[in-house]
């Protein structure tokens, strides 16, 4: 008997993907650097489907039908190159290596090009949804060649999350496109989490709500337009009491958020692409600020305002909901613009609406909201920004007064809300009739003769600031 597909790297993500494949009727070859893990999987879950455990890489490869499909699920970074090389040496032209880790898309481009030279398909694939998603249906974002997609498609479609009968997977585009899109997914994930955290903080410390009450507010929000996995788990967390101390769980957790790097990459890449993602950037910086115990200890004694809780708690909660929704629209608009910029830079031709569609289920940012993004791109695939599409423009118009008030409360009460504030600044920047960038260009021309363009005629100009500022020359 031959296996339809093989999984190497059987830590929790690899193990759960292998089980998901087996549960869908595929025969799955298994391999792990230490064989004990392979054996443990078969012993514990062998009755879920057909597994072909292999002791060695050679045995593993020999057990696969052709073209061979090898899914590598190892920690992103140096181990990936070693594992890819180990298997590439055993494979034949036409075979496919799938990297399901969170690799950097530039590494994926490099690996894809190198393996293509050897006749192998390399498919950098974003897999989102954590352990649970990998087992019961993730969102799957494959890059790589069209040919490899045809070979993987039936398998990916059957194991992916399903929403309205549609599988949460599609061919994102060539080479690194899949990992790029997964990276931006994670950047948006950071922004979503930060915005939810700010909403919580404001409601608790300006609104005076206790965690148990907040759990109810988030639960109610989860039945409306904010309906999403992250809001749902937030309600669960806020309702949870620490069994040891009897205190709200959120109060016993150290307030330092960590990161493995994909959010940071989203921002680094956006800087390289010239794609403004200030909402996502604030989320990354907020995590980093929280982790700087040294800075925080040094500044702890600095004064803040005297706090007064808001007068009408219920009305404030409604305003925070609006601020959250509006800021979320901005974060997603920025993320999708980054995908658009990456797609143009690398020639990937990514379908933004299809990307939104496969994030509706399985992944960490899964939400009803993504259907609205899909619809917006279906109506106008070339829209420069989601902010200006009818559905979102209307929501922003409805939210903007409340949004401003919430940011004002944050400032007045001394509660940091960098996500809300950055999103609002972006909104106001885009809608501004004139930006003070005119002054910046003037300054550049003044000290560096960097020239400027004029509103009333074409061309580049320079003013002779030092000699005779009445004189303007064509530059
Ligand atoms: C997913 C997640 C996942 C990510 C973790 C941790 O889509 O399933 O994005 O891929 O690794 O959420 O990310 P951080 O450690 O950077 O918070």
Coordinates of C-alpha atoms and ligand atoms in Angstrom, one line a residue:
X1 CA 0.0 0.0 0.0
X2 CA 1.2 3.5 -0.9
X3 CA 0.5 6.7 1.0
X4 CA -1.3 9.6 -0.7
X5 CA 0.7 12.1 1.3
X6 CA 3.4 12.2 4.0
X7 CA 3.9 14.4 6.9
X8 CA 7.3 14.9 8.5
X9 CA 7.7 16.8 11.7
X10 CA 5.1 15.5 14.2
X11 CA 5.0 18.1 16.9
X12 CA 1.4 19.2 17.6
X13 CA 0.7 21.0 14.3
X14 CA 2.2 18.3 12.1
X15 CA 0.5 15.6 14.2
X16 CA -2.9 17.2 13.9
X17 CA -2.6 17.9 10.2
X18 CA -1.7 14.2 9.7
X19 CA -4.7 13.1 11.7
X20 CA -7.0 15.5 9.8
X21 CA -5.8 14.0 6.5
X22 CA -6.3 10.4 7.8
X23 CA -9.7 11.2 9.1
X24 CA -10.6 12.4 5.6
X25 CA -9.7 9.0 4.2
X26 CA -6.2 9.7 3.0
X27 CA -3.4 7.2 3.7
X28 CA -0.8 9.3 5.5
X29 CA 2.9 8.4 5.7
X30 CA 4.5 9.6 9.0
X31 CA 8.0 10.6 9.8
X32 CA 9.7 12.4 12.6
X33 CA 13.4 13.0 13.5
X34 CA 12.9 11.0 16.7
X35 CA 10.9 7.9 15.9
X36 CA 9.2 7.8 19.3
X37 CA 6.8 10.6 18.2
X38 CA 5.8 8.7 15.1
X39 CA 5.1 5.6 17.2
X40 CA 3.2 7.6 19.8
X41 CA 0.9 9.1 17.1
X42 CA 0.1 5.6 15.7
X43 CA -0.5 4.2 19.1
X44 CA -2.8 7.0 20.3
X45 CA -4.7 7.8 17.1
X46 CA -4.0 4.8 14.8
X47 CA -7.7 4.0 14.7
X48 CA -8.6 7.4 13.1
X49 CA -7.4 6.3 9.7
X50 CA -4.6 4.7 7.8
X51 CA -1.1 5.7 8.8
X52 CA 2.2 4.4 7.4
X53 CA 4.8 5.1 10.0
X54 CA 8.4 5.3 8.7
X55 CA 11.6 5.0 10.7
X56 CA 13.8 6.7 8.2
X57 CA 13.4 9.5 5.5
X58 CA 14.2 6.9 2.8
X59 CA 11.5 4.5 4.0
X60 CA 9.1 7.5 4.2
X61 CA 9.7 8.6 0.7
X62 CA 9.5 5.1 -0.7
X63 CA 6.1 4.7 0.8
X64 CA 4.6 7.7 -1.1
X65 CA 2.6 7.5 -4.4
X66 CA 3.7 9.8 -7.2
X67 CA 3.9 12.6 -7.6
X68 CA 5.1 12.4 -4.0
X69 CA 3.5 15.0 -1.6
X70 CA 5.7 15.7 1.4
X71 CA 4.4 18.1 4.0
X72 CA 7.2 19.5 6.2
X73 CA 5.9 20.8 9.6
X74 CA 9.0 21.9 11.4
X75 CA 9.9 25.1 13.3
X76 CA 10.5 27.9 10.8
X77 CA 14.1 28.9 10.3
X78 CA 17.3 27.0 10.0
X79 CA 15.7 23.5 10.6
X80 CA 13.5 24.0 7.6
X81 CA 16.5 24.3 5.2
X82 CA 18.0 21.2 6.7
X83 CA 14.8 19.1 6.4
X84 CA 14.1 20.4 2.9
X85 CA 17.5 19.4 1.8
X86 CA 17.3 16.0 3.4
X87 CA 14.0 15.2 1.5
X88 CA 14.9 17.0 -1.7
X89 CA 17.8 14.7 -2.1
X90 CA 15.5 11.7 -2.1
X91 CA 12.7 13.1 -4.3
X92 CA 12.4 13.0 -8.1
X93 CA 11.3 15.7 -10.6
X94 CA 7.6 16.5 -10.3
X95 CA 7.5 15.7 -6.6
X96 CA 6.1 18.3 -4.2
X97 CA 7.4 19.6 -0.9
X98 CA 4.9 21.6 1.2
X99 CA 6.3 23.9 4.0
X100 CA 3.4 24.4 6.4
X101 CA 5.4 26.4 8.9
X102 CA 5.4 30.2 9.4
X103 CA 8.4 30.8 7.1
X104 CA 9.3 34.3 5.9
X105 CA 8.1 34.7 2.3
X106 CA 11.6 35.7 1.1
X107 CA 13.0 32.4 2.4
X108 CA 10.1 30.7 0.6
X109 CA 10.9 32.5 -2.6
X110 CA 14.6 31.5 -2.3
X111 CA 13.7 27.8 -1.6
X112 CA 11.1 27.7 -4.3
X113 CA 13.6 29.0 -6.9
X114 CA 16.3 26.5 -5.8
X115 CA 14.0 23.5 -5.8
X116 CA 12.5 24.5 -9.1
X117 CA 16.0 24.3 -10.6
X118 CA 16.0 20.7 -9.5
X119 CA 12.5 20.0 -11.0
X120 CA 10.8 19.9 -7.6
X121 CA 7.7 21.9 -6.6
X122 CA 8.0 23.8 -3.4
X123 CA 4.8 25.0 -1.9
X124 CA 5.2 27.5 1.0
X125 CA 1.8 27.3 2.7
X126 CA 0.2 29.4 5.4
X127 CA -1.7 27.2 7.8
X128 CA -3.8 29.1 10.4
X129 CA -6.1 28.0 13.2
X130 CA -3.7 26.7 15.8
X131 CA -3.7 23.1 17.0
X132 CA -7.5 22.9 16.9
X133 CA -7.7 24.2 13.4
X134 CA -5.0 21.9 12.1
X135 CA -7.1 19.0 13.4
X136 CA -10.6 20.0 12.6
X137 CA -10.2 22.4 9.7
X138 CA -7.6 25.2 9.2
X139 CA -7.5 28.0 6.7
X140 CA -4.8 26.9 4.2
X141 CA -2.9 29.5 2.1
X142 CA -0.7 27.7 -0.5
X143 CA 1.8 29.5 -2.8
X144 CA 3.8 27.7 -5.4
X145 CA 3.1 26.5 -8.9
X146 CA -0.3 26.1 -10.5
X147 CA 0.7 22.4 -11.2
X148 CA 1.4 21.7 -7.5
X149 CA -1.9 23.3 -6.6
X150 CA -3.8 20.9 -8.8
X151 CA -2.0 18.0 -7.1
X152 CA -2.7 19.3 -3.6
X153 CA -6.1 20.8 -4.2
X154 CA -8.4 17.8 -3.4
X155 CA -6.5 17.1 -0.2
X156 CA -6.4 20.7 1.0
X157 CA -10.1 21.2 0.1
X158 CA -11.2 18.3 2.1
X159 CA -9.2 19.0 5.2
X160 CA -9.8 22.8 5.3
X161 CA -12.5 24.5 7.3
X162 CA -15.7 24.9 5.3
X163 CA -17.9 28.0 5.3
X164 CA -21.2 27.9 3.4
X165 CA -20.0 24.8 1.7
X166 CA -16.8 26.5 0.4
X167 CA -13.4 25.2 1.6
X168 CA -11.2 27.8 3.3
X169 CA -8.3 27.3 0.9
X170 CA -7.3 28.6 -2.5
X171 CA -4.2 28.9 -4.6
X172 CA -2.9 32.3 -3.4
X173 CA -0.2 32.7 -6.1
X174 CA 3.3 31.6 -7.2
X175 CA 6.3 31.1 -5.0
X176 CA 6.1 33.1 -1.7
X177 CA 2.6 34.4 -2.1
X178 CA 1.1 31.9 0.4
X179 CA 3.5 32.7 3.2
X180 CA 3.2 36.4 2.4
X181 CA -0.6 36.3 2.9
X182 CA -0.2 34.2 6.1
X183 CA 2.3 36.9 7.3
X184 CA -0.2 39.7 6.7
X185 CA -3.0 37.5 8.3
X186 CA -0.8 37.4 11.4
X187 CA -0.2 41.2 11.3
X188 CA -4.0 41.7 11.2
X189 CA -4.3 39.2 14.0
X190 CA -2.0 41.3 16.1
X191 CA -4.0 44.4 15.3
X192 CA -7.3 42.7 16.1
X193 CA -6.0 41.5 19.5
X194 CA -4.6 44.9 20.3
X195 CA -7.8 46.7 19.5
X196 CA -9.8 44.2 21.6
X197 CA -7.4 44.7 24.4
X198 CA -7.8 48.5 24.2
X199 CA -11.6 48.2 24.2
X200 CA -11.3 46.0 27.4
X201 CA -8.9 48.4 29.1
X202 CA -11.1 51.5 28.4
X203 CA -14.3 49.7 29.4
X204 CA -12.7 48.5 32.6
X205 CA -10.8 51.6 33.7
X206 CA -12.8 54.5 32.2
X207 CA -16.1 52.6 32.1
X208 CA -15.8 51.0 35.5
X209 CA -16.9 47.5 34.3
X210 CA -15.6 44.4 36.1
X211 CA -14.2 41.5 34.1
X212 CA -17.4 39.4 34.6
X213 CA -19.5 42.2 33.3
X214 CA -17.1 42.7 30.4
X215 CA -17.5 39.0 29.5
X216 CA -21.2 39.7 29.0
X217 CA -20.5 42.8 26.9
X218 CA -18.1 40.8 24.6
X219 CA -20.6 38.0 24.4
X220 CA -23.3 40.4 23.3
X221 CA -20.9 41.9 20.7
X222 CA -20.2 38.5 19.4
X223 CA -23.8 38.2 18.3
X224 CA -23.5 41.4 16.2
X225 CA -21.1 42.7 13.5
X226 CA -18.1 42.0 15.6
X227 CA -18.9 38.3 15.7
X228 CA -15.5 36.6 15.5
X229 CA -13.3 33.9 17.1
X230 CA -11.1 36.5 18.9
X231 CA -14.1 38.3 20.5
X232 CA -15.5 34.9 21.5
X233 CA -12.4 33.7 23.3
X234 CA -12.0 37.2 24.9
X235 CA -15.5 36.7 26.5
X236 CA -14.4 33.3 27.8
X237 CA -11.2 34.6 29.2
X238 CA -12.9 37.5 30.9
X239 CA -15.4 35.2 32.5
X240 CA -12.7 32.9 33.8
X241 CA -11.6 33.1 37.5
X242 CA -8.2 31.9 38.5
X243 CA -8.8 28.8 40.5
X244 CA -5.8 29.4 42.8
X245 CA -6.6 32.9 43.9
X246 CA -10.2 33.4 43.1
X247 CA -9.2 36.6 41.2
X248 CA -10.2 37.4 37.6
X249 CA -7.8 35.3 35.5
X250 CA -6.8 38.4 33.5
X251 CA -5.5 40.0 36.7
X252 CA -3.1 37.2 37.5
X253 CA -1.4 37.0 34.1
X254 CA 1.8 39.0 33.7
X255 CA 1.0 42.0 31.5
X256 CA 3.8 41.4 28.9
X257 CA 2.8 40.2 25.5
X258 CA 5.3 38.1 23.5
X259 CA 5.6 37.6 19.8
X260 CA 7.3 35.1 17.6
X261 CA 7.9 37.5 14.7
X262 CA 5.2 37.3 12.0
X263 CA 3.6 40.6 13.1
X264 CA 7.0 42.2 13.1
X265 CA 7.7 40.9 9.6
X266 CA 4.4 42.3 8.4
X267 CA 5.5 45.8 9.5
X268 CA 9.1 45.4 8.2
X269 CA 7.8 44.3 4.8
X270 CA 5.2 47.1 4.7
X271 CA 8.0 49.6 5.3
X272 CA 9.9 48.1 2.4
X273 CA 6.9 48.2 0.2
X274 CA 6.0 51.7 1.2
X275 CA 2.6 50.5 2.4
X276 CA 1.3 52.4 5.4
X277 CA 0.1 50.0 8.1
X278 CA 0.3 52.2 11.1
X279 CA -2.6 50.4 12.9
X280 CA -0.7 47.0 12.6
X281 CA 2.6 48.7 13.5
X282 CA 1.1 50.1 16.7
X283 CA -0.1 46.6 17.7
X284 CA 3.5 45.3 17.3
X285 CA 5.0 48.2 19.2
X286 CA 2.4 47.9 21.9
X287 CA 3.5 44.3 22.5
X288 CA 7.1 45.4 22.5
X289 CA 6.4 48.2 24.9
X290 CA 4.6 45.9 27.3
X291 CA 7.6 43.7 27.4
X292 CA 10.0 46.4 28.4
X293 CA 9.8 46.0 32.1
X294 CA 12.9 48.3 32.5
X295 CA 11.3 51.3 30.7
X296 CA 8.0 50.8 32.5
X297 CA 9.7 50.5 35.9
X298 CA 11.7 53.7 35.2
X299 CA 8.6 55.6 34.2
X300 CA 6.0 54.3 36.7
X301 CA 6.2 57.3 39.0
X302 CA 5.4 59.8 36.2
X303 CA 2.1 61.7 36.8
X304 CA -1.2 61.0 35.0
X305 CA -4.5 62.7 35.1
X306 CA -6.9 62.3 38.0
X307 CA -9.4 59.8 36.8
X308 CA -13.1 60.2 36.6
X309 CA -15.2 57.3 35.4
X310 CA -17.5 58.1 32.5
X311 CA -21.0 59.3 33.4
X312 CA -23.0 56.8 31.4
X313 CA -21.4 53.4 31.3
X314 CA -23.9 51.8 28.9
X315 CA -23.6 54.6 26.4
X316 CA -19.8 54.4 26.7
X317 CA -19.8 50.7 25.9
X318 CA -21.8 51.4 22.7
X319 CA -19.3 54.0 21.7
X320 CA -16.4 51.6 22.4
X321 CA -18.1 49.1 20.2
X322 CA -18.1 51.6 17.4
X323 CA -14.5 52.7 17.9
X324 CA -13.5 49.0 17.9
X325 CA -15.4 48.3 14.7
X326 CA -14.1 51.4 12.9
X327 CA -10.5 50.7 14.0
X328 CA -10.9 47.1 12.8
X329 CA -12.0 48.3 9.4
X330 CA -8.8 50.4 9.2
X331 CA -6.5 47.5 10.3
X332 CA -8.0 45.2 7.6
X333 CA -7.9 47.9 5.0
X334 CA -4.2 48.4 5.7
X335 CA -3.5 44.6 5.6
X336 CA -5.3 44.2 2.3
X337 CA -3.4 47.1 0.9
X338 CA -0.2 45.5 1.9
X339 CA -1.2 42.3 0.1
X340 CA -2.0 44.4 -2.9
X341 CA 1.4 46.0 -2.7
X342 CA 3.2 42.7 -2.3
X343 CA 1.2 41.2 -5.2
X344 CA 2.2 44.0 -7.5
X345 CA 5.9 44.0 -6.4
X346 CA 6.3 40.2 -6.9
X347 CA 3.9 39.7 -9.7
X348 CA 1.6 37.3 -7.8
X349 CA -1.8 38.5 -9.0
X350 CA -3.4 37.8 -5.7
X351 CA -7.2 37.8 -5.6
X352 CA -8.1 39.9 -2.6
X353 CA -11.7 38.8 -2.4
X354 CA -10.7 35.1 -2.5
X355 CA -8.2 35.8 0.3
X356 CA -10.9 37.3 2.4
X357 CA -13.2 34.4 1.7
X358 CA -10.7 31.8 2.9
X359 CA -10.2 33.7 6.2
X360 CA -13.9 33.4 7.0
X361 CA -13.3 30.1 8.7
X362 CA -10.5 28.0 10.3
X363 CA -8.1 30.8 11.0
X364 CA -7.5 32.9 14.1
X365 CA -9.0 36.1 12.6
X366 CA -12.1 34.2 11.3
X367 CA -15.1 36.4 11.4
X368 CA -18.4 37.2 9.8
X369 CA -16.7 40.5 8.9
X370 CA -14.6 38.9 6.2
X371 CA -17.7 38.2 4.2
X372 CA -18.2 42.0 4.0
X373 CA -14.6 42.4 2.7
X374 CA -15.2 39.7 0.2
X375 CA -18.3 41.5 -1.0
X376 CA -16.5 44.8 -1.2
X377 CA -13.9 43.4 -3.5
X378 CA -16.5 41.5 -5.5
X379 CA -18.2 44.8 -6.2
X380 CA -15.0 46.7 -6.9
X381 CA -11.9 44.5 -7.3
X382 CA -9.7 47.6 -7.9
X383 CA -10.8 49.7 -5.0
X384 CA -7.8 51.6 -3.7
X385 CA -9.1 51.3 -0.1
X386 CA -11.8 49.3 1.7
X387 CA -12.5 52.5 3.7
X388 CA -14.1 54.0 0.7
X389 CA -16.3 51.1 -0.3
X390 CA -20.0 51.7 0.5
X391 CA -20.6 49.3 3.3
X392 CA -17.5 50.3 5.3
X393 CA -17.8 54.0 4.4
X394 CA -21.3 54.0 5.9
X395 CA -20.1 52.2 9.1
X396 CA -17.2 54.7 9.5
X397 CA -19.6 57.6 9.0
X398 CA -21.8 56.2 11.7
X399 CA -18.9 55.4 14.0
X400 CA -16.7 58.5 13.7
X401 CA -18.2 60.7 16.4
X402 CA -18.1 57.9 18.9
X403 CA -14.6 56.9 17.8
X404 CA -13.3 60.4 18.4
X405 CA -15.0 60.5 21.8
X406 CA -13.5 57.2 22.9
X407 CA -10.0 58.3 21.8
X408 CA -10.6 61.6 23.7
X409 CA -11.6 59.7 26.8
X410 CA -8.5 57.6 26.5
X411 CA -6.3 60.7 26.3
X412 CA -8.2 62.5 29.1
X413 CA -8.0 59.5 31.4
X414 CA -4.4 58.6 30.6
X415 CA -5.3 55.2 29.2
X416 CA -3.0 54.2 26.3
X417 CA -5.1 53.4 23.2
X418 CA -2.4 53.5 20.4
X419 CA -4.5 51.2 18.1
X420 CA -7.6 53.2 18.2
X421 CA -5.7 56.5 17.9
X422 CA -3.5 55.3 15.0
X423 CA -6.5 54.0 13.1
X424 CA -8.4 57.3 13.6
X425 CA -5.3 59.3 12.5
X426 CA -5.1 57.1 9.4
X427 CA -8.8 57.7 8.7
X428 CA -8.4 61.5 9.1
X429 CA -5.2 61.5 7.0
X430 CA -6.9 59.7 4.1
X431 CA -9.9 62.0 4.1
X432 CA -8.0 65.2 4.6
X433 CA -8.4 67.8 1.9
X434 CA -4.8 69.1 2.5
X435 CA -2.1 67.4 4.6
X436 CA 0.8 69.3 6.2
X437 CA 3.0 67.2 3.9
X438 CA 3.2 70.5 2.0
X439 CA 5.2 72.0 4.8
X440 CA 7.4 68.9 5.0
X441 CA 8.2 69.2 1.3
X442 CA 9.0 72.9 1.8
X443 CA 11.3 72.0 4.7
X444 CA 13.0 69.4 2.5
X445 CA 13.5 72.0 -0.2
X446 CA 14.7 74.5 2.2
X447 CA 17.5 72.5 3.8
X448 CA 18.4 70.1 1.1
X449 CA 17.1 71.5 -2.2
X450 CA 15.0 68.4 -2.6
X451 CA 12.5 70.3 -4.7
X452 CA 8.7 70.4 -4.6
X453 CA 5.8 70.1 -7.0
X454 CA 3.1 72.8 -7.1
X455 CA -0.7 72.6 -7.0
X456 CA -1.1 75.0 -9.9
X457 CA 1.4 73.9 -12.5
X458 CA 3.4 70.8 -13.6
X459 CA 7.1 70.3 -13.0
X460 CA 9.7 70.3 -10.2
X461 CA 10.7 73.5 -8.5
X462 CA 13.3 74.8 -6.0
X463 CA 13.2 78.1 -4.1
X464 CA 16.5 79.9 -3.6
X465 CA 15.9 80.1 0.2
X466 CA 19.3 81.4 1.2
X467 CA 19.9 83.7 -1.7
X468 CA 16.6 85.1 -2.7
X469 CA 13.4 83.3 -1.5
X470 CA 11.4 85.3 -4.1
X471 CA 13.1 83.3 -6.8
X472 CA 11.8 80.0 -7.8
X473 CA 13.7 77.9 -10.4
X474 CA 12.7 74.9 -12.4
X475 CA 14.6 72.0 -10.9
Ligands
LIG1 C1 -2.4 31.1 13.4 C2 -1.5 31.9 14.3 C3 -0.2 31.3 14.5 C4 0.8 32.1 15.3 C5 0.4 32.3 16.7 C6 1.5 32.9 17.6 O1 -2.8 31.7 12.4 O2 -2.7 30.0 13.7 O3 -1.2 33.2 13.7 O4 0.4 31.0 13.2 O5 2.0 31.5 15.2 O6 -0.8 33.0 16.8 O7 1.9 34.2 17.1 P1 2.8 35.1 18.0 O8 3.6 34.2 18.9 O9 3.6 35.9 17.1 O10 1.8 35.9 18.8

